[in-house]
Short mmCIF file of N, CA and C in Angstrom, two decimals:
data_model
loop_
_atom_site.label_atom_id
_atom_site.label_comp_id
_atom_site.label_asym_id
_atom_site.label_seq_id
_atom_site.Cartn_x
_atom_site.Cartn_y
_atom_site.Cartn_z
N MET A 1 -6.33 155.25 14.33
CA MET A 1 -7.44 155.51 15.20
C MET A 1 -7.08 156.69 16.09
N ASP A 2 -8.03 157.59 16.31
CA ASP A 2 -7.73 158.71 17.18
C ASP A 2 -8.95 159.03 18.03
N GLU A 3 -8.75 159.85 19.01
CA GLU A 3 -9.80 160.20 19.95
C GLU A 3 -9.61 161.66 20.32
N ARG A 4 -10.70 162.41 20.33
CA ARG A 4 -10.63 163.80 20.77
C ARG A 4 -10.96 163.86 22.26
N THR A 5 -10.15 164.57 22.99
CA THR A 5 -10.40 164.72 24.41
C THR A 5 -11.36 165.88 24.62
N PRO A 6 -11.89 166.04 25.84
CA PRO A 6 -12.83 167.14 26.09
C PRO A 6 -12.26 168.51 25.73
N SER A 7 -10.97 168.69 25.84
CA SER A 7 -10.39 170.00 25.52
C SER A 7 -10.17 170.17 24.02
N GLY A 8 -10.43 169.13 23.22
CA GLY A 8 -10.28 169.23 21.78
C GLY A 8 -8.92 168.80 21.26
N THR A 9 -7.99 168.47 22.13
CA THR A 9 -6.67 168.04 21.71
C THR A 9 -6.73 166.59 21.25
N GLU A 10 -6.14 166.33 20.12
CA GLU A 10 -6.17 164.98 19.57
C GLU A 10 -5.19 164.05 20.30
N ILE A 11 -5.67 162.86 20.58
CA ILE A 11 -4.83 161.80 21.13
C ILE A 11 -4.92 160.64 20.15
N ARG A 12 -3.80 160.21 19.65
CA ARG A 12 -3.76 159.15 18.65
C ARG A 12 -3.33 157.84 19.30
N ILE A 13 -3.81 156.76 18.72
CA ILE A 13 -3.40 155.43 19.11
C ILE A 13 -2.61 154.86 17.95
N VAL A 14 -1.36 154.50 18.22
CA VAL A 14 -0.50 153.93 17.17
C VAL A 14 -0.07 152.54 17.61
N GLY A 15 0.27 151.72 16.64
CA GLY A 15 0.63 150.35 16.97
C GLY A 15 1.71 149.80 16.08
N ALA A 16 2.30 148.72 16.54
CA ALA A 16 3.33 148.01 15.79
C ALA A 16 3.27 146.55 16.16
N GLU A 17 3.58 145.70 15.18
CA GLU A 17 3.66 144.27 15.44
C GLU A 17 5.10 143.95 15.82
N LEU A 18 5.28 143.39 17.01
CA LEU A 18 6.60 143.03 17.51
C LEU A 18 6.68 141.51 17.63
N ALA A 19 7.85 141.00 17.95
CA ALA A 19 8.05 139.56 18.05
C ALA A 19 7.13 138.91 19.09
N ASP A 20 6.84 139.63 20.19
CA ASP A 20 6.00 139.05 21.25
C ASP A 20 4.53 139.45 21.16
N GLY A 21 4.11 140.05 20.06
CA GLY A 21 2.73 140.46 19.86
C GLY A 21 2.62 141.92 19.50
N LEU A 22 1.41 142.43 19.53
CA LEU A 22 1.18 143.83 19.17
C LEU A 22 1.52 144.76 20.33
N GLU A 23 2.02 145.93 19.97
CA GLU A 23 2.21 147.01 20.94
C GLU A 23 1.39 148.19 20.48
N LEU A 24 0.57 148.73 21.37
CA LEU A 24 -0.22 149.92 21.10
C LEU A 24 0.19 150.99 22.10
N ARG A 25 0.18 152.23 21.65
CA ARG A 25 0.51 153.33 22.56
C ARG A 25 -0.21 154.59 22.13
N THR A 26 -0.33 155.50 23.06
CA THR A 26 -0.97 156.78 22.76
C THR A 26 0.10 157.80 22.40
N LEU A 27 -0.33 158.79 21.65
CA LEU A 27 0.46 159.98 21.36
C LEU A 27 -0.46 161.17 21.61
N GLY A 28 -0.08 162.07 22.51
CA GLY A 28 -0.88 163.25 22.76
C GLY A 28 -1.25 163.49 24.22
N LEU A 29 -1.12 162.47 25.06
CA LEU A 29 -1.42 162.69 26.48
C LEU A 29 -0.42 163.63 27.13
N GLU A 30 0.81 163.64 26.64
CA GLU A 30 1.80 164.56 27.21
C GLU A 30 1.36 166.01 27.07
N GLY A 31 0.55 166.31 26.05
CA GLY A 31 0.00 167.66 25.90
C GLY A 31 -0.95 168.03 27.02
N HIS A 32 -1.40 167.05 27.78
CA HIS A 32 -2.25 167.26 28.95
C HIS A 32 -1.46 167.04 30.25
N GLN A 33 -0.14 167.04 30.14
CA GLN A 33 0.75 166.79 31.28
C GLN A 33 0.47 165.43 31.92
N LEU A 34 0.18 164.44 31.09
CA LEU A 34 -0.03 163.06 31.55
C LEU A 34 0.93 162.15 30.79
N PRO A 35 1.36 161.06 31.42
CA PRO A 35 2.21 160.11 30.69
C PRO A 35 1.41 159.38 29.62
N GLU A 36 2.08 158.98 28.58
CA GLU A 36 1.44 158.21 27.52
C GLU A 36 1.11 156.81 28.03
N LEU A 37 0.13 156.18 27.40
CA LEU A 37 -0.26 154.81 27.71
C LEU A 37 0.42 153.86 26.73
N ARG A 38 0.73 152.65 27.20
CA ARG A 38 1.31 151.63 26.32
C ARG A 38 0.86 150.25 26.79
N VAL A 39 0.47 149.42 25.85
CA VAL A 39 0.17 148.02 26.14
C VAL A 39 0.93 147.20 25.10
N SER A 40 1.60 146.15 25.56
CA SER A 40 2.36 145.32 24.62
C SER A 40 2.12 143.85 24.90
N GLY A 41 2.53 143.03 23.92
CA GLY A 41 2.33 141.60 24.03
C GLY A 41 0.90 141.18 23.78
N LEU A 42 0.15 142.01 23.06
CA LEU A 42 -1.25 141.69 22.77
C LEU A 42 -1.35 140.65 21.67
N ALA A 43 -2.27 139.73 21.83
CA ALA A 43 -2.59 138.81 20.75
C ALA A 43 -3.17 139.63 19.60
N PRO A 44 -2.84 139.30 18.35
CA PRO A 44 -3.31 140.11 17.21
C PRO A 44 -4.82 140.32 17.17
N TYR A 45 -5.61 139.32 17.57
CA TYR A 45 -7.06 139.47 17.50
C TYR A 45 -7.60 140.48 18.52
N LEU A 46 -6.79 140.90 19.49
CA LEU A 46 -7.20 141.89 20.48
C LEU A 46 -6.83 143.32 20.10
N GLY A 47 -6.09 143.49 19.02
CA GLY A 47 -5.54 144.80 18.67
C GLY A 47 -6.57 145.90 18.48
N GLN A 48 -7.54 145.67 17.64
CA GLN A 48 -8.53 146.72 17.36
C GLN A 48 -9.34 147.06 18.61
N GLY A 49 -9.73 146.05 19.36
CA GLY A 49 -10.49 146.30 20.59
C GLY A 49 -9.68 147.07 21.61
N TRP A 50 -8.41 146.70 21.77
CA TRP A 50 -7.58 147.39 22.76
C TRP A 50 -7.20 148.79 22.32
N ALA A 51 -7.21 149.06 21.02
CA ALA A 51 -7.04 150.44 20.57
C ALA A 51 -8.21 151.28 21.09
N ARG A 52 -9.41 150.72 21.05
CA ARG A 52 -10.59 151.41 21.59
C ARG A 52 -10.50 151.56 23.11
N VAL A 53 -9.97 150.54 23.79
CA VAL A 53 -9.80 150.63 25.25
C VAL A 53 -8.82 151.75 25.59
N LEU A 54 -7.69 151.81 24.89
CA LEU A 54 -6.71 152.86 25.17
C LEU A 54 -7.30 154.25 24.91
N ALA A 55 -8.10 154.38 23.85
CA ALA A 55 -8.74 155.67 23.56
C ALA A 55 -9.68 156.06 24.70
N ALA A 56 -10.48 155.11 25.17
CA ALA A 56 -11.40 155.39 26.27
C ALA A 56 -10.65 155.70 27.56
N LEU A 57 -9.58 154.97 27.81
CA LEU A 57 -8.77 155.19 29.01
C LEU A 57 -8.09 156.56 28.96
N ALA A 58 -7.57 156.93 27.80
CA ALA A 58 -6.95 158.25 27.65
C ALA A 58 -7.95 159.36 27.92
N ARG A 59 -9.13 159.22 27.34
CA ARG A 59 -10.18 160.21 27.56
C ARG A 59 -10.52 160.31 29.05
N ARG A 60 -10.65 159.18 29.70
CA ARG A 60 -11.00 159.15 31.13
C ARG A 60 -9.91 159.82 31.97
N LEU A 61 -8.65 159.56 31.65
CA LEU A 61 -7.55 160.19 32.40
C LEU A 61 -7.58 161.70 32.27
N VAL A 62 -7.86 162.18 31.08
CA VAL A 62 -7.94 163.63 30.88
C VAL A 62 -9.12 164.20 31.66
N GLU A 63 -10.26 163.49 31.64
CA GLU A 63 -11.43 163.95 32.40
C GLU A 63 -11.15 163.99 33.90
N LEU A 64 -10.46 162.98 34.40
CA LEU A 64 -10.17 162.93 35.84
C LEU A 64 -9.19 164.03 36.24
N ASP A 65 -8.28 164.36 35.33
CA ASP A 65 -7.33 165.44 35.56
C ASP A 65 -6.57 165.27 36.86
N GLY A 66 -6.25 164.02 37.22
CA GLY A 66 -5.46 163.76 38.41
C GLY A 66 -6.19 164.05 39.72
N ALA A 67 -7.51 164.04 39.71
CA ALA A 67 -8.27 164.43 40.90
C ALA A 67 -8.45 163.32 41.93
N LEU A 68 -8.05 162.10 41.61
CA LEU A 68 -8.29 160.99 42.53
C LEU A 68 -7.09 160.71 43.42
N ASP A 69 -7.37 160.10 44.57
CA ASP A 69 -6.30 159.65 45.45
C ASP A 69 -5.81 158.28 45.01
N GLY A 70 -4.76 157.78 45.63
CA GLY A 70 -4.26 156.45 45.30
C GLY A 70 -3.49 156.45 44.00
N ALA A 71 -2.63 157.42 43.81
CA ALA A 71 -1.96 157.61 42.53
C ALA A 71 -0.87 156.58 42.28
N VAL A 72 -0.53 156.44 41.02
CA VAL A 72 0.52 155.54 40.57
C VAL A 72 1.87 156.09 41.02
N ASP A 73 2.69 155.26 41.68
CA ASP A 73 4.02 155.70 42.08
C ASP A 73 4.86 156.02 40.87
N GLY A 74 5.54 157.14 40.91
CA GLY A 74 6.44 157.52 39.83
C GLY A 74 5.75 158.13 38.63
N ALA A 75 4.46 158.33 38.67
CA ALA A 75 3.73 158.89 37.53
C ALA A 75 3.38 160.35 37.82
N LEU A 76 4.24 161.23 37.42
CA LEU A 76 3.99 162.66 37.54
C LEU A 76 3.60 163.07 38.95
N ASP A 77 4.40 162.66 39.91
CA ASP A 77 4.19 163.07 41.30
C ASP A 77 2.77 162.79 41.79
N GLY A 78 2.23 161.64 41.45
CA GLY A 78 0.93 161.26 41.97
C GLY A 78 -0.25 161.87 41.26
N ALA A 79 -0.09 162.36 40.04
CA ALA A 79 -1.18 163.00 39.32
C ALA A 79 -2.10 162.01 38.62
N VAL A 80 -1.80 160.74 38.67
CA VAL A 80 -2.58 159.73 37.94
C VAL A 80 -3.08 158.69 38.93
N PRO A 81 -4.38 158.34 38.85
CA PRO A 81 -4.91 157.33 39.77
C PRO A 81 -4.32 155.95 39.49
N ALA A 82 -4.27 155.10 40.51
CA ALA A 82 -3.74 153.75 40.37
C ALA A 82 -4.73 152.84 39.66
N GLU A 83 -6.02 153.20 39.70
CA GLU A 83 -7.06 152.43 39.01
C GLU A 83 -8.08 153.41 38.45
N VAL A 84 -8.64 153.03 37.31
CA VAL A 84 -9.63 153.86 36.63
C VAL A 84 -10.82 152.99 36.26
N ASP A 85 -12.02 153.44 36.60
CA ASP A 85 -13.23 152.76 36.17
C ASP A 85 -13.64 153.29 34.81
N LEU A 86 -13.69 152.39 33.82
CA LEU A 86 -14.17 152.80 32.50
C LEU A 86 -15.69 152.74 32.43
N ASP A 87 -16.27 151.82 33.13
CA ASP A 87 -17.71 151.78 33.36
C ASP A 87 -17.94 150.91 34.59
N HIS A 88 -19.18 150.62 34.91
CA HIS A 88 -19.46 149.90 36.15
C HIS A 88 -18.96 148.45 36.14
N ARG A 89 -18.58 147.92 34.99
CA ARG A 89 -18.10 146.54 34.90
C ARG A 89 -16.59 146.43 34.75
N VAL A 90 -15.92 147.53 34.39
CA VAL A 90 -14.50 147.43 34.02
C VAL A 90 -13.66 148.44 34.80
N THR A 91 -12.70 147.91 35.55
CA THR A 91 -11.70 148.73 36.23
C THR A 91 -10.34 148.36 35.66
N ILE A 92 -9.59 149.37 35.30
CA ILE A 92 -8.25 149.17 34.74
C ILE A 92 -7.23 149.68 35.75
N GLY A 93 -6.27 148.82 36.10
CA GLY A 93 -5.16 149.26 36.93
C GLY A 93 -4.12 149.95 36.05
N LEU A 94 -3.32 150.81 36.64
CA LEU A 94 -2.26 151.49 35.90
C LEU A 94 -0.94 151.30 36.61
N SER A 95 0.08 150.94 35.85
CA SER A 95 1.42 150.75 36.37
C SER A 95 2.37 151.66 35.60
N ALA A 96 3.24 152.37 36.32
CA ALA A 96 4.21 153.24 35.67
C ALA A 96 5.44 152.41 35.29
N GLU A 97 5.77 152.43 33.99
CA GLU A 97 6.93 151.70 33.49
C GLU A 97 7.62 152.53 32.43
N GLU A 98 8.89 152.82 32.64
CA GLU A 98 9.71 153.54 31.66
C GLU A 98 9.05 154.86 31.23
N GLY A 99 8.46 155.57 32.18
CA GLY A 99 7.86 156.87 31.88
C GLY A 99 6.50 156.80 31.21
N ARG A 100 5.95 155.61 31.06
CA ARG A 100 4.63 155.44 30.46
C ARG A 100 3.72 154.72 31.46
N LEU A 101 2.43 154.78 31.18
CA LEU A 101 1.46 154.05 31.98
C LEU A 101 1.04 152.79 31.23
N VAL A 102 1.02 151.68 31.93
CA VAL A 102 0.65 150.39 31.35
C VAL A 102 -0.65 149.93 32.00
N PRO A 103 -1.68 149.67 31.19
CA PRO A 103 -2.92 149.11 31.75
C PRO A 103 -2.67 147.69 32.25
N VAL A 104 -3.07 147.44 33.49
CA VAL A 104 -2.88 146.13 34.13
C VAL A 104 -4.18 145.74 34.82
N PRO A 105 -4.31 144.48 35.18
CA PRO A 105 -5.51 144.08 35.93
C PRO A 105 -5.61 144.86 37.25
N PRO A 106 -6.83 145.07 37.71
CA PRO A 106 -7.01 145.79 38.97
C PRO A 106 -6.54 144.97 40.16
N ARG A 107 -6.37 145.65 41.30
CA ARG A 107 -5.99 144.96 42.54
C ARG A 107 -6.95 143.81 42.78
N GLY A 108 -6.40 142.71 43.26
CA GLY A 108 -7.22 141.57 43.59
C GLY A 108 -7.46 140.60 42.45
N PHE A 109 -7.10 140.95 41.23
CA PHE A 109 -7.28 140.04 40.11
C PHE A 109 -6.28 138.90 40.23
N THR A 110 -6.73 137.66 40.03
CA THR A 110 -5.84 136.52 40.23
C THR A 110 -5.65 135.66 38.99
N GLY A 111 -6.29 135.98 37.88
CA GLY A 111 -6.17 135.16 36.67
C GLY A 111 -4.98 135.55 35.81
N LEU A 112 -5.00 135.07 34.58
CA LEU A 112 -3.97 135.38 33.61
C LEU A 112 -4.25 136.73 32.95
N VAL A 113 -3.20 137.50 32.69
CA VAL A 113 -3.34 138.81 32.07
C VAL A 113 -4.03 138.69 30.71
N GLU A 114 -3.68 137.66 29.94
CA GLU A 114 -4.29 137.47 28.62
C GLU A 114 -5.81 137.29 28.72
N GLU A 115 -6.25 136.55 29.73
CA GLU A 115 -7.69 136.37 29.93
C GLU A 115 -8.35 137.67 30.35
N TRP A 116 -7.69 138.42 31.22
CA TRP A 116 -8.22 139.72 31.65
C TRP A 116 -8.37 140.65 30.46
N ARG A 117 -7.37 140.70 29.59
CA ARG A 117 -7.45 141.56 28.41
C ARG A 117 -8.66 141.20 27.55
N ARG A 118 -8.88 139.92 27.33
CA ARG A 118 -10.03 139.47 26.55
C ARG A 118 -11.33 139.83 27.27
N ASP A 119 -11.37 139.60 28.58
CA ASP A 119 -12.59 139.88 29.36
C ASP A 119 -12.94 141.37 29.37
N VAL A 120 -11.94 142.24 29.37
CA VAL A 120 -12.18 143.68 29.30
C VAL A 120 -12.93 144.00 28.00
N LEU A 121 -12.47 143.44 26.90
CA LEU A 121 -13.13 143.70 25.62
C LEU A 121 -14.56 143.18 25.61
N LEU A 122 -14.77 141.99 26.13
CA LEU A 122 -16.11 141.42 26.14
C LEU A 122 -17.06 142.22 27.03
N ALA A 123 -16.55 142.77 28.12
CA ALA A 123 -17.38 143.58 29.01
C ALA A 123 -17.72 144.93 28.38
N LEU A 124 -16.74 145.57 27.75
CA LEU A 124 -16.97 146.89 27.16
C LEU A 124 -17.70 146.82 25.82
N PHE A 125 -17.46 145.75 25.07
CA PHE A 125 -18.01 145.62 23.73
C PHE A 125 -18.68 144.26 23.57
N PRO A 126 -19.86 144.07 24.15
CA PRO A 126 -20.52 142.76 24.14
C PRO A 126 -20.71 142.18 22.74
N SER A 127 -20.80 143.01 21.73
CA SER A 127 -20.98 142.50 20.37
C SER A 127 -19.76 141.74 19.88
N ALA A 128 -18.64 141.85 20.59
CA ALA A 128 -17.42 141.11 20.20
C ALA A 128 -17.58 139.60 20.40
N ARG A 129 -18.61 139.19 21.13
CA ARG A 129 -18.85 137.77 21.35
C ARG A 129 -19.28 137.05 20.08
N THR A 130 -19.88 137.78 19.15
CA THR A 130 -20.40 137.13 17.94
C THR A 130 -19.46 137.22 16.78
#
């Protein structure tokens, strides 16, 4: 799966099945001077949907171009926002880990990460309910 950013540079989503679940990551954000995204420990049934989430998140980060305040600590000297709205229903938090950005629940979320991941997909892709 891949996604073209506004500048035309390709950003790819690659994945692997690991012992603790699926790991998905981007390749190509570094070409925009942004850290790559990575999500791991995904339940297998969330893989395809979260590949779409990472593609949308990557596109949004390139569009924002580091213009927001409240940046992630340790992520390119504050060039990346701590939270990104993908649409009016979905906010994704970002955490810097090992030189990559990890999508996390937004501030104030109190449930389980696994439930949040599922809820993100249902909010962005309502047809996933059927």
